[in-house]
mmCIF file of C-alpha atoms in Angstrom:
data_model
loop_
_atom_site.group_PDB
_atom_site.id
_atom_site.type_symbol
_atom_site.label_atom_id
_atom_site.label_comp_id
_atom_site.label_asym_id
_atom_site.label_seq_id
_atom_site.Cartn_x
_atom_site.Cartn_y
_atom_site.Cartn_z
ATOM 1 C CA GLY A 1187 13.120 -5.308 1.280
ATOM 2 C CA ALA A 1188 11.096 -5.419 -1.898
ATOM 3 C CA VAL A 1189 10.059 -8.837 -3.131
ATOM 4 C CA VAL A 1190 9.038 -9.859 -6.630
ATOM 5 C CA SER A 1191 7.344 -13.219 -6.984
ATOM 6 C CA GLN A 1192 7.481 -14.980 -10.338
ATOM 7 C CA HIS A 1193 5.469 -18.062 -11.287
ATOM 8 C CA PRO A 1194 5.828 -20.703 -12.452
ATOM 9 C CA SER A 1195 9.484 -21.410 -11.766
ATOM 10 C CA TRP A 1196 9.531 -23.914 -14.607
ATOM 11 C CA VAL A 1197 7.120 -25.057 -17.283
ATOM 12 C CA ILE A 1198 7.167 -27.574 -20.099
ATOM 13 C CA CYS A 1199 4.702 -27.106 -22.923
ATOM 14 C CA LYS A 1200 3.989 -28.584 -26.310
ATOM 15 C CA SER A 1201 4.902 -26.739 -29.468
ATOM 16 C CA GLY A 1202 2.037 -24.533 -30.638
ATOM 17 C CA THR A 1203 0.523 -23.921 -27.217
ATOM 18 C CA SER A 1204 0.640 -20.724 -25.170
ATOM 19 C CA VAL A 1205 2.228 -20.200 -21.778
ATOM 20 C CA LYS A 1206 1.577 -17.424 -19.258
ATOM 21 C CA ILE A 1207 4.188 -16.268 -16.738
ATOM 22 C CA GLU A 1208 3.173 -14.080 -13.806
ATOM 23 C CA CYS A 1209 5.238 -11.490 -12.001
ATOM 24 C CA ARG A 1210 3.915 -9.938 -8.795
ATOM 25 C CA SER A 1211 5.310 -7.248 -6.528
ATOM 26 C CA LEU A 1212 4.447 -8.481 -3.037
ATOM 27 C CA ASP A 1213 4.993 -5.528 -0.766
ATOM 28 C CA PHE A 1214 5.127 -2.523 -3.035
ATOM 29 C CA GLN A 1215 3.430 -1.033 -6.048
ATOM 30 C CA ALA A 1216 5.352 -1.478 -9.253
ATOM 31 C CA THR A 1217 4.378 1.067 -11.860
ATOM 32 C CA THR A 1218 7.141 -0.184 -14.125
ATOM 33 C CA MET A 1219 8.120 -3.774 -14.738
ATOM 34 C CA PHE A 1220 10.610 -5.324 -17.116
ATOM 35 C CA TRP A 1221 10.848 -8.672 -18.852
ATOM 36 C CA TYR A 1222 14.166 -10.247 -19.715
ATOM 37 C CA ARG A 1223 15.249 -13.354 -21.550
ATOM 38 C CA GLN A 1224 18.444 -15.200 -20.710
ATOM 39 C CA PHE A 1225 20.086 -17.878 -22.826
ATOM 40 C CA PRO A 1226 22.446 -20.395 -21.200
ATOM 41 C CA LYS A 1227 25.682 -18.853 -20.029
ATOM 42 C CA GLN A 1228 24.675 -15.463 -21.395
ATOM 43 C CA SER A 1229 23.577 -12.143 -20.033
ATOM 44 C CA LEU A 1230 20.055 -10.821 -19.660
ATOM 45 C CA MET A 1231 18.432 -9.390 -22.748
ATOM 46 C CA LEU A 1232 15.678 -6.847 -22.153
ATOM 47 C CA MET A 1233 12.555 -7.829 -24.049
ATOM 48 C CA ALA A 1234 10.110 -5.146 -22.994
ATOM 49 C CA THR A 1235 9.205 -2.496 -20.459
ATOM 50 C CA SER A 1236 5.670 -2.462 -19.143
ATOM 51 C CA ASN A 1237 4.014 0.461 -17.425
ATOM 52 C CA GLU A 1238 0.808 -0.060 -15.479
ATOM 53 C CA GLY A 1239 -2.239 0.811 -17.512
ATOM 54 C CA SER A 1240 -0.461 1.343 -20.800
ATOM 55 C CA LYS A 1241 0.960 -0.680 -23.652
ATOM 56 C CA ALA A 1242 4.342 -2.283 -23.219
ATOM 57 C CA THR A 1243 7.381 -0.909 -24.997
ATOM 58 C CA TYR A 1244 9.222 -3.682 -26.814
ATOM 59 C CA GLU A 1245 12.896 -3.747 -27.640
ATOM 60 C CA GLN A 1246 13.961 -3.932 -31.236
ATOM 61 C CA GLY A 1247 13.693 -7.411 -32.636
ATOM 62 C CA VAL A 1248 11.188 -8.697 -30.065
ATOM 63 C CA GLU A 1249 7.929 -9.909 -31.606
ATOM 64 C CA LYS A 1250 5.027 -8.133 -29.952
ATOM 65 C CA ASP A 1251 2.480 -10.667 -31.142
ATOM 66 C CA LYS A 1252 4.463 -13.599 -29.816
ATOM 67 C CA PHE A 1253 5.343 -12.153 -26.422
ATOM 68 C CA LEU A 1254 2.188 -10.525 -25.051
ATOM 69 C CA ILE A 1255 2.697 -8.386 -21.978
ATOM 70 C CA ASN A 1256 -0.094 -7.173 -19.744
ATOM 71 C CA HIS A 1257 0.356 -4.857 -16.757
ATOM 72 C CA ALA A 1258 -3.208 -4.331 -15.647
ATOM 73 C CA SER A 1259 -2.528 -3.602 -11.980
ATOM 74 C CA LEU A 1260 0.183 -2.023 -9.856
ATOM 75 C CA THR A 1261 1.254 -5.414 -8.537
ATOM 76 C CA LEU A 1262 0.932 -7.775 -11.481
ATOM 77 C CA SER A 1263 2.499 -8.080 -14.899
ATOM 78 C CA THR A 1264 2.142 -11.106 -17.135
ATOM 79 C CA LEU A 1265 4.088 -12.401 -20.096
ATOM 80 C CA THR A 1266 2.309 -14.776 -22.458
ATOM 81 C CA VAL A 1267 4.360 -16.688 -24.971
ATOM 82 C CA THR A 1268 1.906 -17.443 -27.757
ATOM 83 C CA SER A 1269 2.198 -20.393 -30.109
ATOM 84 C CA ALA A 1270 5.439 -21.408 -28.459
ATOM 85 C CA HIS A 1271 8.119 -23.203 -30.434
ATOM 86 C CA PRO A 1272 11.334 -24.912 -29.311
ATOM 87 C CA GLU A 1273 13.362 -21.800 -30.112
ATOM 88 C CA ASP A 1274 11.358 -19.948 -27.452
ATOM 89 C CA SER A 1275 12.814 -22.237 -24.810
ATOM 90 C CA SER A 1276 14.761 -20.032 -22.447
ATOM 91 C CA PHE A 1277 14.970 -18.568 -18.948
ATOM 92 C CA TYR A 1278 12.609 -15.616 -18.524
ATOM 93 C CA ILE A 1279 13.081 -13.137 -15.676
ATOM 94 C CA CYS A 1280 10.923 -10.232 -14.612
ATOM 95 C CA SER A 1281 11.988 -7.157 -12.691
ATOM 96 C CA ALA A 1282 10.301 -4.205 -11.042
ATOM 97 C CA ARG A 1283 11.543 -0.774 -10.140
ATOM 98 C CA ASP A 1284 11.448 -0.146 -6.425
ATOM 99 C CA TRP A 1285 12.726 2.275 -3.789
ATOM 100 C CA ASP A 1286 14.543 1.687 -0.538
ATOM 101 C CA ARG A 1287 16.408 3.874 1.948
ATOM 102 C CA ALA A 1288 19.301 4.173 -0.489
ATOM 103 C CA GLY A 1289 17.128 5.253 -3.380
ATOM 104 C CA TYR A 1290 15.638 3.556 -6.358
ATOM 105 C CA GLY A 1291 16.621 0.188 -7.742
ATOM 106 C CA TYR A 1292 15.428 -2.944 -9.486
ATOM 107 C CA THR A 1293 14.216 -6.131 -7.836
ATOM 108 C CA PHE A 1294 14.144 -9.367 -9.801
ATOM 109 C CA GLY A 1295 11.903 -12.388 -9.761
ATOM 110 C CA SER A 1296 13.351 -15.867 -9.430
ATOM 111 C CA GLY A 1297 12.904 -16.638 -13.112
ATOM 112 C CA THR A 1298 10.919 -19.120 -15.187
ATOM 113 C CA ARG A 1299 12.556 -21.921 -17.131
ATOM 114 C CA LEU A 1300 10.436 -22.522 -20.252
ATOM 115 C CA THR A 1301 10.976 -25.678 -22.252
ATOM 116 C CA VAL A 1302 8.979 -26.170 -25.441
ATOM 117 C CA VAL A 1303 8.871 -29.725 -26.754
ATOM 118 C CA ALA B 851 22.787 4.809 -25.372
ATOM 119 C CA GLN B 852 24.551 3.302 -22.430
ATOM 120 C CA SER B 853 26.643 0.155 -22.576
ATOM 121 C CA VAL B 854 28.477 -2.019 -20.079
ATOM 122 C CA THR B 855 31.613 -4.104 -20.532
ATOM 123 C CA GLN B 856 32.717 -6.743 -18.099
ATOM 124 C CA LEU B 857 36.272 -7.413 -19.058
ATOM 125 C CA ASP B 858 36.572 -10.944 -17.700
ATOM 126 C CA SER B 859 34.149 -13.697 -18.655
ATOM 127 C CA GLN B 860 35.630 -16.053 -16.072
ATOM 128 C CA VAL B 861 37.645 -15.475 -12.918
ATOM 129 C CA PRO B 862 39.056 -18.444 -10.981
ATOM 130 C CA VAL B 863 40.251 -17.664 -7.470
ATOM 131 C CA PHE B 864 41.414 -19.705 -4.506
ATOM 132 C CA GLU B 865 39.361 -19.636 -1.346
ATOM 133 C CA GLU B 866 40.229 -16.803 1.061
ATOM 134 C CA ALA B 867 42.056 -14.892 -1.690
ATOM 135 C CA PRO B 868 40.982 -11.380 -2.728
ATOM 136 C CA VAL B 869 39.095 -10.831 -5.959
ATOM 137 C CA GLU B 870 38.258 -7.941 -8.268
ATOM 138 C CA LEU B 871 35.649 -8.153 -11.008
ATOM 139 C CA ARG B 872 35.992 -5.395 -13.547
ATOM 140 C CA CYS B 873 33.228 -3.311 -15.054
ATOM 141 C CA ASN B 874 33.409 -0.357 -17.418
ATOM 142 C CA TYR B 875 30.498 1.605 -18.780
ATOM 143 C CA SER B 876 29.820 4.081 -21.532
ATOM 144 C CA SER B 877 27.240 6.847 -21.376
ATOM 145 C CA SER B 878 26.861 10.459 -22.390
ATOM 146 C CA VAL B 879 24.893 11.328 -19.253
ATOM 147 C CA SER B 880 25.059 10.614 -15.545
ATOM 148 C CA VAL B 881 24.434 7.034 -14.577
ATOM 149 C CA TYR B 882 23.391 4.759 -11.769
ATOM 150 C CA LEU B 883 25.430 1.583 -11.356
ATOM 151 C CA PHE B 884 24.562 -1.836 -9.960
ATOM 152 C CA TRP B 885 26.153 -5.186 -9.253
ATOM 153 C CA TYR B 886 24.000 -8.320 -9.107
ATOM 154 C CA VAL B 887 24.777 -11.954 -8.326
ATOM 155 C CA GLN B 888 23.010 -14.891 -9.933
ATOM 156 C CA TYR B 889 23.135 -18.451 -8.649
ATOM 157 C CA PRO B 890 22.222 -21.314 -11.026
ATOM 158 C CA ASN B 891 18.587 -21.305 -12.158
ATOM 159 C CA GLN B 892 17.749 -18.327 -9.991
ATOM 160 C CA GLY B 893 16.962 -14.668 -10.445
ATOM 161 C CA LEU B 894 19.302 -11.814 -9.659
ATOM 162 C CA GLN B 895 20.146 -10.589 -6.182
ATOM 163 C CA LEU B 896 21.387 -7.056 -5.626
ATOM 164 C CA LEU B 897 24.874 -6.852 -4.142
ATOM 165 C CA LEU B 898 25.206 -3.074 -4.141
ATOM 166 C CA LYS B 899 24.402 0.055 -6.074
ATOM 167 C CA TYR B 900 25.765 3.523 -6.669
ATOM 168 C CA LEU B 901 23.253 6.319 -7.080
ATOM 169 C CA SER B 902 25.142 9.326 -5.687
ATOM 170 C CA GLY B 903 27.363 10.414 -2.818
ATOM 171 C CA SER B 904 30.379 8.440 -1.673
ATOM 172 C CA THR B 905 32.108 6.706 -4.534
ATOM 173 C CA LEU B 906 32.967 3.700 -2.354
ATOM 174 C CA VAL B 907 29.890 1.569 -1.943
ATOM 175 C CA LYS B 908 29.605 -1.313 0.481
ATOM 176 C CA GLY B 909 27.215 -4.134 -0.195
ATOM 177 C CA ILE B 910 26.116 -7.479 1.135
ATOM 178 C CA ASN B 911 28.295 -10.537 1.705
ATOM 179 C CA GLY B 912 31.441 -8.429 2.187
ATOM 180 C CA PHE B 913 31.498 -6.981 -1.322
ATOM 181 C CA GLU B 914 32.306 -3.381 -2.153
ATOM 182 C CA ALA B 915 32.707 -1.358 -5.337
ATOM 183 C CA GLU B 916 34.214 1.969 -6.240
ATOM 184 C CA PHE B 917 32.744 4.349 -8.763
ATOM 185 C CA ASN B 918 35.437 6.060 -10.818
ATOM 186 C CA LYS B 919 33.897 8.653 -13.077
ATOM 187 C CA SER B 920 37.108 9.608 -14.891
ATOM 188 C CA GLN B 921 37.773 5.987 -15.798
ATOM 189 C CA THR B 922 34.075 5.161 -16.235
ATOM 190 C CA SER B 923 34.541 2.102 -14.070
ATOM 191 C CA PHE B 924 32.699 0.376 -11.241
ATOM 192 C CA HIS B 925 34.866 -2.557 -10.190
ATOM 193 C CA LEU B 926 33.631 -5.038 -7.604
ATOM 194 C CA ARG B 927 35.983 -6.283 -4.891
ATOM 195 C CA LYS B 928 36.035 -8.661 -1.976
ATOM 196 C CA PRO B 929 39.069 -9.075 0.293
ATOM 197 C CA SER B 930 38.544 -12.770 1.023
ATOM 198 C CA VAL B 931 36.251 -15.048 -0.958
ATOM 199 C CA HIS B 932 34.416 -18.194 0.108
ATOM 200 C CA ILE B 933 33.271 -21.252 -1.770
ATOM 201 C CA SER B 934 29.731 -19.914 -1.506
ATOM 202 C CA ASP B 935 30.692 -16.898 -3.634
ATOM 203 C CA THR B 936 30.850 -19.127 -6.699
ATOM 204 C CA ALA B 937 28.235 -17.603 -9.021
ATOM 205 C CA GLU B 938 27.673 -15.356 -12.024
ATOM 206 C CA TYR B 939 28.108 -11.640 -11.404
ATOM 207 C CA PHE B 940 26.504 -8.942 -13.517
ATOM 208 C CA CYS B 941 27.301 -5.253 -13.679
ATOM 209 C CA ALA B 942 24.462 -3.037 -14.877
ATOM 210 C CA VAL B 943 23.894 0.623 -15.650
ATOM 211 C CA SER B 944 20.870 2.852 -15.818
ATOM 212 C CA GLU B 945 21.026 6.351 -17.224
ATOM 213 C CA GLN B 946 19.504 9.127 -15.150
ATOM 214 C CA GLY B 947 16.056 9.849 -16.515
ATOM 215 C CA ALA B 948 15.813 6.469 -18.244
ATOM 216 C CA GLN B 949 13.867 3.432 -17.118
ATOM 217 C CA LYS B 950 15.791 0.525 -18.482
ATOM 218 C CA LEU B 951 18.733 -1.311 -16.956
ATOM 219 C CA VAL B 952 21.480 -2.491 -19.301
ATOM 220 C CA PHE B 953 23.629 -5.451 -18.316
ATOM 221 C CA GLY B 954 27.183 -6.438 -18.966
ATOM 222 C CA GLN B 955 28.015 -9.880 -20.289
ATOM 223 C CA GLY B 956 28.584 -11.331 -16.850
ATOM 224 C CA THR B 957 31.610 -12.755 -15.041
ATOM 225 C CA ARG B 958 31.645 -16.295 -13.745
ATOM 226 C CA LEU B 959 33.478 -16.376 -10.440
ATOM 227 C CA THR B 960 34.786 -19.797 -9.499
ATOM 228 C CA ILE B 961 36.265 -20.369 -6.070
ATOM 229 C CA ASN B 962 38.687 -23.244 -5.753
ATOM 230 C CA PRO B 963 39.489 -24.841 -2.386
#
């Protein structure tokens, strides 16, 4: 089945620095990828939808300048958290639309635990 | 816009007992429905999905779900649970013609020996 690889799985950074998270589709082309944020014991909150070769569409309330999304190829999308602060600490998960014998679906990466100190 | 409600935030069950996790959705158009499982500090794994056809959908690990359009529900069931089923379960909906997937609040399934 479809596989989405997300790296790093965890990262600790100092307040004020930037962190890049990568999301790759390993065995299929992902024209559309999604970025979610998950707080402890809560559900996934969609941050943005990225389409290859175009600007990402951000959900209401998500700061575009803080969470930079790039989807320059059909297999790679990146999320950069700029000037990170402790309140940005969270679990970030990417997802890609894919197709199997049963039709279309969504495959998720393994997530990135970001801790800003 | 679509929305998803998972009626139970926590469900404790004894091992080998049956379980049902409830999910209701709201949408003005046709939808696709999904159930995912999440283990601690991991991403989401697809259990099953309903796109069209038979309303009873069978998934991995012995789970199944039934799409009920009149009741706008997509409840997840398993006839006999195992300790390894302890995890967070998410119901999600995507409207036909839309890209995004909207999640319910999640249900924590705890299996007691």
